[in-house]
XYZ file of C-alpha atoms in Angstrom:
532
model
C -0.074 -0.119 -0.043
C 3.053 2.133 0.610
C 3.929 2.104 -2.996
C 0.781 2.301 -4.152
C 0.719 5.814 -1.970
C 4.036 7.137 -3.194
C 2.988 6.117 -6.809
C -0.259 8.771 -6.141
C 1.420 11.238 -4.312
C 5.421 11.150 -5.438
C 5.145 14.597 -6.726
C 3.481 16.018 -3.529
C 6.140 14.733 -1.468
C 9.324 15.766 -3.714
C 7.752 19.137 -3.854
C 6.952 18.905 0.094
C 10.208 17.783 0.776
C 12.211 20.636 -1.170
C 10.006 23.384 0.378
C 10.883 21.526 3.875
C 14.904 21.571 2.746
C 14.813 25.082 1.563
C 13.424 25.927 4.511
C 16.315 24.034 6.635
C 19.176 24.973 4.443
C 18.161 28.794 4.874
C 17.785 28.667 8.423
C 20.765 26.540 9.021
C 22.792 28.458 7.246
C 22.076 31.811 8.521
C 22.002 30.858 12.203
C 25.761 29.711 11.367
C 26.698 33.247 9.524
C 25.012 35.055 12.693
C 26.940 32.767 14.776
C 29.939 33.519 13.605
C 30.227 36.235 11.424
C 32.768 38.727 13.202
C 30.518 42.174 12.376
C 28.143 40.786 14.953
C 30.513 39.494 17.268
C 30.064 42.487 19.889
C 26.083 42.053 19.012
C 26.264 38.618 20.148
C 27.969 40.043 23.680
C 24.820 41.444 24.137
C 21.812 39.189 22.558
C 23.887 35.544 22.910
C 22.324 33.303 20.450
C 18.938 34.569 20.111
C 20.244 37.047 17.703
C 20.917 33.916 15.311
C 17.641 32.513 16.321
C 15.619 35.994 14.996
C 17.523 36.530 12.116
C 17.514 32.462 11.054
C 13.314 32.851 11.445
C 13.480 36.065 9.534
C 14.947 34.778 6.550
C 12.798 31.589 6.474
C 9.628 34.058 6.912
C 10.617 35.972 4.176
C 11.031 32.939 2.321
C 7.998 31.131 2.901
C 5.949 35.137 2.336
C 7.554 34.935 -0.916
C 5.807 31.903 -1.715
C 2.235 32.302 -0.209
C 0.630 34.210 -3.059
C 1.662 31.973 -5.768
C -0.751 29.136 -5.059
C -3.774 31.268 -5.060
C -2.488 33.285 -8.501
C -5.417 31.774 -10.306
C -4.582 32.981 -13.195
C -1.121 31.973 -12.980
C -1.902 28.441 -12.309
C -4.598 28.258 -15.579
C -1.315 29.725 -17.496
C 1.147 26.880 -16.172
C -1.517 24.065 -16.544
C -1.546 24.815 -20.293
C 2.016 25.240 -20.599
C 3.453 22.045 -22.296
C 5.555 21.170 -19.748
C 2.610 20.294 -17.624
C 0.058 19.031 -20.393
C 0.026 15.435 -19.181
C 1.476 13.495 -16.315
C 1.956 14.176 -12.572
C 2.655 17.469 -12.513
C -0.435 18.749 -14.265
C -2.402 16.815 -11.588
C -0.390 18.041 -8.701
C -1.398 21.561 -10.040
C -4.732 21.313 -7.895
C -3.472 20.962 -4.590
C -2.418 24.561 -4.991
C -4.742 24.914 -1.974
C -2.846 22.552 0.329
C 0.454 23.770 -0.854
C -0.873 27.627 0.663
C -1.527 25.991 3.759
C 1.671 24.266 4.129
C 3.494 27.500 3.318
C 1.002 29.345 6.276
C 2.198 26.825 8.507
C 5.732 27.532 7.610
C 4.890 31.196 7.794
C 3.380 30.820 11.467
C 6.068 28.732 13.133
C 8.755 31.211 11.490
C 6.928 33.971 12.905
C 6.704 32.849 16.498
C 10.332 32.003 16.561
C 10.990 35.313 15.475
C 8.456 37.104 17.754
C 9.986 35.167 20.721
C 13.917 35.654 19.755
C 13.163 39.250 19.780
C 11.072 39.546 23.198
C 14.124 37.652 24.137
C 16.681 40.456 22.425
C 14.833 43.167 23.821
C 14.978 42.153 27.643
C 18.929 41.330 27.120
C 19.372 44.864 25.871
C 17.265 46.415 28.587
C 19.669 44.214 31.102
C 22.480 45.252 29.554
C 21.837 48.799 30.486
C 21.259 48.076 34.153
C 23.692 48.561 36.972
C 24.618 44.803 37.379
C 25.891 45.005 33.694
C 29.837 45.287 33.866
C 32.740 44.723 31.651
C 32.450 44.485 27.714
C 28.680 44.254 28.019
C 28.344 47.644 29.975
C 31.178 49.261 27.741
C 28.956 48.197 24.714
C 25.700 49.862 25.839
C 27.380 53.199 26.665
C 28.234 53.687 23.152
C 26.526 56.145 21.567
C 26.271 58.584 24.823
C 28.906 60.846 23.585
C 29.363 62.448 19.932
C 31.123 60.496 17.399
C 29.728 57.257 18.326
C 27.406 55.049 17.214
C 25.090 53.162 19.258
C 25.106 49.222 19.506
C 21.913 49.160 22.011
C 18.620 50.583 20.842
C 17.564 51.127 24.685
C 19.719 53.877 25.829
C 18.575 53.787 29.927
C 17.288 51.245 32.547
C 14.762 53.379 33.269
C 13.048 52.516 29.863
C 10.079 50.595 29.877
C 10.519 48.144 27.305
C 6.847 47.672 26.216
C 6.897 51.465 25.489
C 10.367 51.314 23.823
C 9.041 48.648 21.549
C 5.694 50.316 20.444
C 7.667 53.785 19.994
C 9.714 52.173 17.050
C 8.723 51.271 13.356
C 10.125 47.598 14.014
C 7.587 47.199 17.367
C 4.837 48.595 15.496
C 4.758 46.806 11.960
C 5.783 43.599 14.238
C 2.497 43.986 16.518
C 0.538 44.689 13.489
C 2.104 41.963 11.650
C 1.339 39.313 14.289
C -2.273 40.603 14.920
C -2.724 40.146 11.118
C -1.456 36.662 11.143
C -3.085 35.272 14.336
C -6.660 36.802 12.361
C -5.964 34.777 9.121
C -4.987 32.065 10.947
C -7.339 31.371 13.215
C -10.417 32.472 10.455
C -8.749 29.790 8.351
C -10.066 27.212 10.143
C -12.487 24.726 8.934
C -15.282 25.288 11.842
C -14.772 29.089 11.360
C -15.440 28.973 7.338
C -18.318 26.538 8.029
C -19.812 29.165 10.527
C -19.184 32.067 8.561
C -17.788 32.171 5.411
C -17.966 36.030 4.826
C -15.865 36.221 8.278
C -12.814 34.133 6.461
C -13.077 36.040 3.682
C -13.014 39.634 4.793
C -10.295 38.356 7.489
C -7.996 36.836 4.794
C -7.826 40.575 3.185
C -5.864 41.885 5.822
C -2.994 40.159 4.048
C -2.712 43.953 2.733
C -1.689 44.938 5.952
C 0.221 42.044 6.912
C 2.633 42.334 3.376
C 3.026 46.520 3.942
C 3.694 46.064 7.782
C 6.511 43.262 6.649
C 8.141 45.434 3.788
C 8.817 48.206 6.533
C 9.197 46.175 9.159
C 13.281 46.173 9.265
C 13.485 50.128 8.297
C 14.139 51.117 11.995
C 17.363 49.221 11.843
C 17.124 47.781 15.529
C 19.835 44.652 15.178
C 23.073 46.485 14.360
C 26.389 45.262 13.324
C 30.202 46.954 13.056
C 30.205 48.589 9.801
C 32.820 47.395 7.365
C 35.053 50.440 8.030
C 35.047 50.226 11.639
C 36.245 46.076 11.093
C 39.458 47.420 9.004
C 40.366 49.692 11.666
C 39.078 47.908 14.926
C 40.511 44.602 15.262
C 37.655 42.235 16.991
C 39.918 39.408 18.133
C 42.153 41.801 19.624
C 40.263 44.797 21.048
C 37.612 43.142 22.845
C 39.811 42.480 25.732
C 41.046 45.916 25.961
C 37.757 47.822 25.496
C 38.612 49.946 28.771
C 41.273 51.635 26.133
C 39.180 51.934 23.157
C 39.017 56.042 23.786
C 42.625 56.428 24.174
C 44.334 53.169 22.235
C 45.021 54.031 18.513
C 44.832 50.297 17.508
C 41.303 49.949 19.188
C 38.787 53.057 18.112
C 35.526 52.852 19.229
C 33.791 50.228 16.695
C 30.967 52.139 14.697
C 27.723 50.557 14.235
C 24.888 50.161 11.366
C 21.656 48.679 11.176
C 21.232 46.096 8.214
C 19.610 47.052 4.941
C 15.621 45.871 5.038
C 15.594 43.014 2.783
C 11.807 41.555 3.296
C 10.497 43.901 0.329
C 13.303 42.088 -1.842
C 11.489 38.921 -1.591
C 7.820 39.547 -1.398
C 7.907 42.491 -4.110
C 7.913 40.228 -7.430
C 5.154 37.895 -5.894
C 2.946 41.200 -4.803
C 3.396 42.513 -8.225
C 2.340 39.263 -9.662
C -0.562 38.985 -7.199
C -1.508 42.601 -8.272
C -1.773 42.022 -11.463
C -4.207 39.129 -10.831
C -6.078 41.471 -9.193
C -6.303 44.145 -12.108
C -7.170 41.264 -14.026
C -10.154 40.515 -11.903
C -11.282 44.186 -11.974
C -11.348 44.133 -15.684
C -13.243 41.249 -15.743
C -15.507 42.684 -12.677
C -15.980 45.856 -15.402
C -17.471 43.521 -18.206
C -20.887 43.063 -19.056
C -22.512 39.630 -18.245
C -25.921 39.238 -19.811
C -28.252 36.627 -17.482
C -30.407 34.637 -20.267
C -32.082 31.950 -17.867
C -32.927 31.828 -14.067
C -34.488 28.609 -12.569
C -35.168 28.266 -8.805
C -35.079 24.052 -8.453
C -36.697 22.968 -5.373
C -33.974 21.269 -3.808
C -32.368 24.955 -3.149
C -30.264 24.958 -6.254
C -30.137 28.387 -8.261
C -29.680 27.515 -12.198
C -28.161 30.591 -14.044
C -27.492 30.827 -17.553
C -24.952 33.558 -18.492
C -23.301 35.119 -21.829
C -20.347 37.066 -21.772
C -18.254 38.437 -24.651
C -15.295 36.515 -25.938
C -15.762 33.899 -23.400
C -14.680 30.656 -23.685
C -14.561 27.570 -21.376
C -13.261 23.865 -21.342
C -15.129 21.024 -19.556
C -14.034 20.789 -15.879
C -13.386 24.366 -15.387
C -14.830 26.617 -12.744
C -15.336 30.602 -12.373
C -15.610 33.018 -9.632
C -18.823 35.122 -9.115
C -19.469 38.179 -7.585
C -22.612 39.741 -6.612
C -22.274 43.663 -6.224
C -25.618 44.433 -4.536
C -24.924 41.440 -1.862
C -21.023 41.863 -1.265
C -18.630 44.151 -3.167
C -16.034 41.807 -1.989
C -16.347 38.378 -2.303
C -15.921 36.345 -4.870
C -17.129 32.763 -5.079
C -16.475 29.493 -7.457
C -18.411 27.381 -9.175
C -18.204 24.630 -11.621
C -19.359 25.479 -15.041
C -22.346 22.480 -15.858
C -22.910 23.787 -19.745
C -21.084 22.445 -22.495
C -18.274 24.309 -24.392
C -20.449 24.145 -27.751
C -23.774 25.694 -26.576
C -23.932 29.624 -26.822
C -24.443 30.709 -23.238
C -22.408 29.370 -19.800
C -24.209 28.121 -16.829
C -23.842 27.159 -13.204
C -25.623 25.357 -10.194
C -25.448 26.930 -6.850
C -26.755 25.186 -3.732
C -27.850 27.137 -1.409
C -25.963 26.257 1.488
C -24.609 29.629 3.585
C -25.206 33.422 4.108
C -24.020 34.475 0.351
C -26.035 31.906 -1.555
C -29.084 32.323 0.460
C -28.972 35.983 -0.288
C -28.392 35.390 -3.685
C -31.301 32.890 -4.215
C -33.703 35.637 -2.745
C -32.358 38.476 -4.852
C -32.947 36.524 -8.274
C -36.338 34.828 -7.167
C -36.366 32.887 -9.864
C -39.726 31.605 -11.564
C -38.256 28.980 -13.615
C -38.243 30.352 -17.272
C -36.168 32.805 -19.491
C -35.637 35.889 -18.150
C -37.589 39.100 -20.835
C -35.857 41.813 -18.634
C -32.267 41.252 -17.536
C -31.854 44.181 -16.611
C -34.570 44.014 -13.360
C -31.788 41.480 -11.928
C -29.088 42.161 -9.687
C -26.075 42.778 -11.717
C -23.176 39.353 -11.737
C -19.556 39.982 -12.009
C -17.368 36.683 -13.860
C -13.921 36.296 -13.605
C -12.302 33.317 -15.336
C -12.792 30.632 -16.342
C -10.047 28.526 -14.246
C -8.566 24.971 -14.729
C -9.128 22.725 -11.912
C -8.929 18.647 -11.666
C -12.325 17.894 -13.863
C -10.552 19.341 -16.770
C -8.923 16.118 -17.184
C -11.432 13.635 -16.759
C -12.427 13.138 -19.823
C -8.702 11.808 -20.561
C -10.449 8.540 -19.358
C -13.360 6.182 -19.588
C -16.190 8.033 -17.051
C -17.709 6.242 -14.090
C -19.846 8.752 -12.742
C -21.249 7.824 -9.191
C -23.910 10.665 -7.840
C -24.679 10.490 -4.268
C -27.285 12.014 -2.523
C -29.540 11.587 0.572
C -32.778 13.314 -0.617
C -34.738 12.717 -3.593
C -35.303 15.815 -4.594
C -31.572 16.752 -4.624
C -31.715 14.645 -8.162
C -33.983 17.189 -9.709
C -31.705 19.584 -11.265
C -28.874 17.093 -11.997
C -31.406 14.453 -13.711
C -31.963 16.905 -16.328
C -28.277 17.697 -17.558
C -27.708 13.677 -17.244
C -30.739 13.001 -19.450
C -29.388 15.911 -22.037
C -25.925 13.969 -21.943
C -27.448 10.048 -21.925
C -29.564 11.374 -25.258
C -26.347 13.139 -26.815
C -24.085 10.282 -26.080
C -26.771 7.887 -27.773
C -27.184 9.966 -30.805
C -23.381 10.519 -31.428
C -22.864 6.299 -30.522
C -20.482 7.017 -27.440
C -22.692 5.211 -24.848
C -19.548 3.231 -23.845
C -17.600 6.598 -22.731
C -20.412 6.980 -20.127
C -21.241 4.937 -17.043
C -23.162 6.701 -14.236
C -24.466 5.051 -10.885
C -26.938 7.195 -9.163
C -27.021 6.360 -5.063
C -30.154 7.342 -2.730
C -29.462 7.249 0.821
C -32.650 8.259 2.534
C -36.084 7.334 1.744
C -39.287 6.361 3.651
C -41.720 3.598 3.521
C -44.096 4.963 0.783
C -41.229 5.837 -1.660
C -40.080 2.053 -1.416
C -43.457 0.407 -2.249
C -43.862 3.519 -4.939
C -40.340 2.506 -6.202
C -40.810 -1.690 -5.712
C -44.185 -0.913 -7.907
C -42.770 0.752 -10.932
C -39.002 -0.998 -10.777
C -39.891 -3.059 -14.090
C -40.446 0.321 -16.173
C -37.936 1.195 -18.771
C -37.128 4.402 -17.187
C -36.156 5.124 -13.329
C -39.127 6.057 -11.531
C -36.951 9.082 -9.735
C -34.963 10.385 -12.164
C -36.396 9.272 -15.524
C -33.106 8.138 -16.721
C -32.468 4.654 -18.399
C -29.739 3.948 -15.796
C -31.834 2.786 -12.688
C -31.183 4.388 -9.110
C -29.559 2.385 -6.410
C -30.554 2.554 -2.542
C -28.018 2.729 0.006
C -24.448 3.888 -0.086
C -22.121 2.286 -2.672
C -19.985 -0.237 -1.691
C -16.619 0.732 -2.605
C -14.447 -2.323 -2.544
C -16.847 -3.818 -5.217
C -16.900 -0.890 -7.168
C -13.444 -0.482 -7.451
C -12.324 -4.272 -7.686
C -14.631 -3.876 -10.658
C -13.508 -1.145 -12.517
C -9.785 -2.153 -12.147
C -10.703 -5.563 -13.679
C -12.529 -4.130 -16.800
C -9.382 -1.969 -17.372
C -6.352 -4.201 -16.433
C -3.050 -2.114 -16.945
C -4.845 1.049 -17.320
C -4.501 4.301 -15.461
C -7.773 5.476 -14.410
C -7.929 8.919 -13.255
C -10.629 9.357 -9.753
C -12.265 12.732 -9.100
C -13.851 13.334 -5.570
C -15.866 16.005 -4.702
C -17.923 15.866 -1.486
C -17.541 15.698 2.012
C -14.253 15.010 3.602
C -15.165 11.401 4.933
C -16.410 10.276 1.771
C -13.070 12.176 0.171
C -10.780 9.903 2.458
C -12.952 6.708 1.837
C -11.561 6.988 -2.209
C -8.607 8.155 -1.469
C -8.033 4.996 0.608
C -9.550 2.726 -2.458
C -7.244 4.414 -4.999
C -4.341 3.254 -2.547
C -5.707 -0.363 -1.747
C -6.551 -0.969 -5.568
C -3.745 0.514 -7.494
C -1.089 -2.210 -8.520
C 2.330 -1.871 -7.155
C 3.235 -3.606 -10.777
C 3.946 -0.313 -13.102
C 2.543 -2.564 -15.760
C -0.557 -3.081 -13.395
C -3.641 -0.825 -12.842
C -3.577 2.595 -10.866
C -5.782 4.855 -9.352
C -5.089 8.685 -8.882
C -7.090 10.450 -7.086
C -7.654 13.915 -7.283
C -9.849 15.936 -4.957
C -11.937 18.943 -6.551
C -10.748 22.561 -4.396
C -11.002 25.964 -5.190
C-alpha cells in the first residue's frame, strides 16, 4: 500500500520535501552566519544566541511570504496548466493541490513568525538588562556606546529606566511587528474549517488583512534595530584583539571606538515580485469585473439549487473548469467559485448554485427565480464573472467515465437529472454510450417511497430520475466498485475525481491506494479532489 501511495503522491512528496529542505538550509545557513560573523561579535555579546534565532527565522519567514501568494494566483496556475511541460503527467494533476501548498506555506509562516517574535522579545529584555547597574565589563561598555559625540550605538535601549513595552511601541519594528502578528493571528484563526463553515464571510474579510501584513512586513526592518559593526570599522578595530581592551578604546590608536549600523531591510526584496504578480491578478479580476454579463435564464429548483445561464463577450470554456462569481448588491468584495455545468459548444455558460450559506442564500433571494427565461435582464441583480479557470475536472475526459452521484434526498436529483438526461440522449445519438457509465445512489427514503419504487421497478426508466439507468438504494460498496473497474481496465491509468464530504473523500482516496497495483504495468488509480 505504501508503494501505491507513493505512486499517487510522489510529486507532492518531492515538492513538500524540497520546500522543507530549502527552509532548513536557509535557517541553518543563516543561523551559522550570524553565530560566526565577525561584524556581529559585539552584538552577540549582548544578545547571545537569540540573535541567530531571530535572523534565521526572519529569512525563512521572508522565503515563505514570497511563496504564499503564488498558489492563489489563479491566472498563473491556469497559464502553467496550459504550458507544454504540464500538459500531461503527474505535474498537471498536482497543480490542483495549490491550496494544500498554500496552507503548508502558511504553517511555515506561523512557525517562523513565532520563533522570530519570541527571539526578539528575549533580545529586547537582554538589551534592557545590559543597561542595568548589574551589567559590567564589555557588556556595560558596549551599552554605553552612543552617549557621546562621534559614537554610534549598538544598544537601542539607552537607559535602564526605559519601559520595554513603551520602547517597543515607539519603534517602526515594534509597531509593524505588532500589526504583522495581529494580522497573522486573525488570518490563521479564521481559516479553520469550523469558522469557514459557520461564516465564510468572516474568513473572506479577515483574509484581506494580508494587505496590512505585507505592507508591515516590507517596512518592518526600516528601523534597523539589530546593528552590527560597519565594514570600515572592522578594518580599523580588530575585534579579536580589541575585545579584551575595551577600557582603552578611547585612548588606544589600535583600538578606536567601534562603529555600528543597522542591516539594510531585505523583506521587500523577497516579496516584491509575488506581490506585483498578485496585484496583476487583481487588476485582471477588476477588468473582468467591468465586463458585462448578460443573464439569459434563471431557474430555482425545489431542492434549493439556483441555475443561472449567462453570456459574456469572448468567453471560452473547457469541460470541468470553474468561474468566480460576485454579486455587488450582496457584497462588493466576495468572490465565490462554482463549477461550470454547460457544454463548451453551447452559446451560453451556466452554473448550479446550492444554497449553503449566507451569500448563496442572499443570491437565491435576490433573483427570486420563476423557472423561465428572463424577459427583462435589467431588473436582475448585476453579476460579475472572473475566469474560467482550470481544475481537476478538466482532465476527466482523458479517461473512460464512471460517474457516481450520491444524495440523501430524492429532491436533490431533480436539477441534475435534466443534465444527465440531455447527456444521455446526446451520447446515444453520437454512438458514444460506452464513454459514460453513471451510478446514482439514494441514501435516504421512507416506506411509501420504497413501495412506489418496487411497483415501478420494471419500467424502462427510473421512477425517481426518469433516466434509463436505475437508481441504487443505500451507499456504494466501494470495494466492489473499485474491484470491478480494475477488472474492466487492466494495465490502465484511471483518474478518480472526488467532490464531496471529507469523510467520503478520505474513503475514496484510500480505495485508490488499495486497488492500485504495485507493478508499474498494472492498474493505477490516480486520486483527484475538487478544491477551489
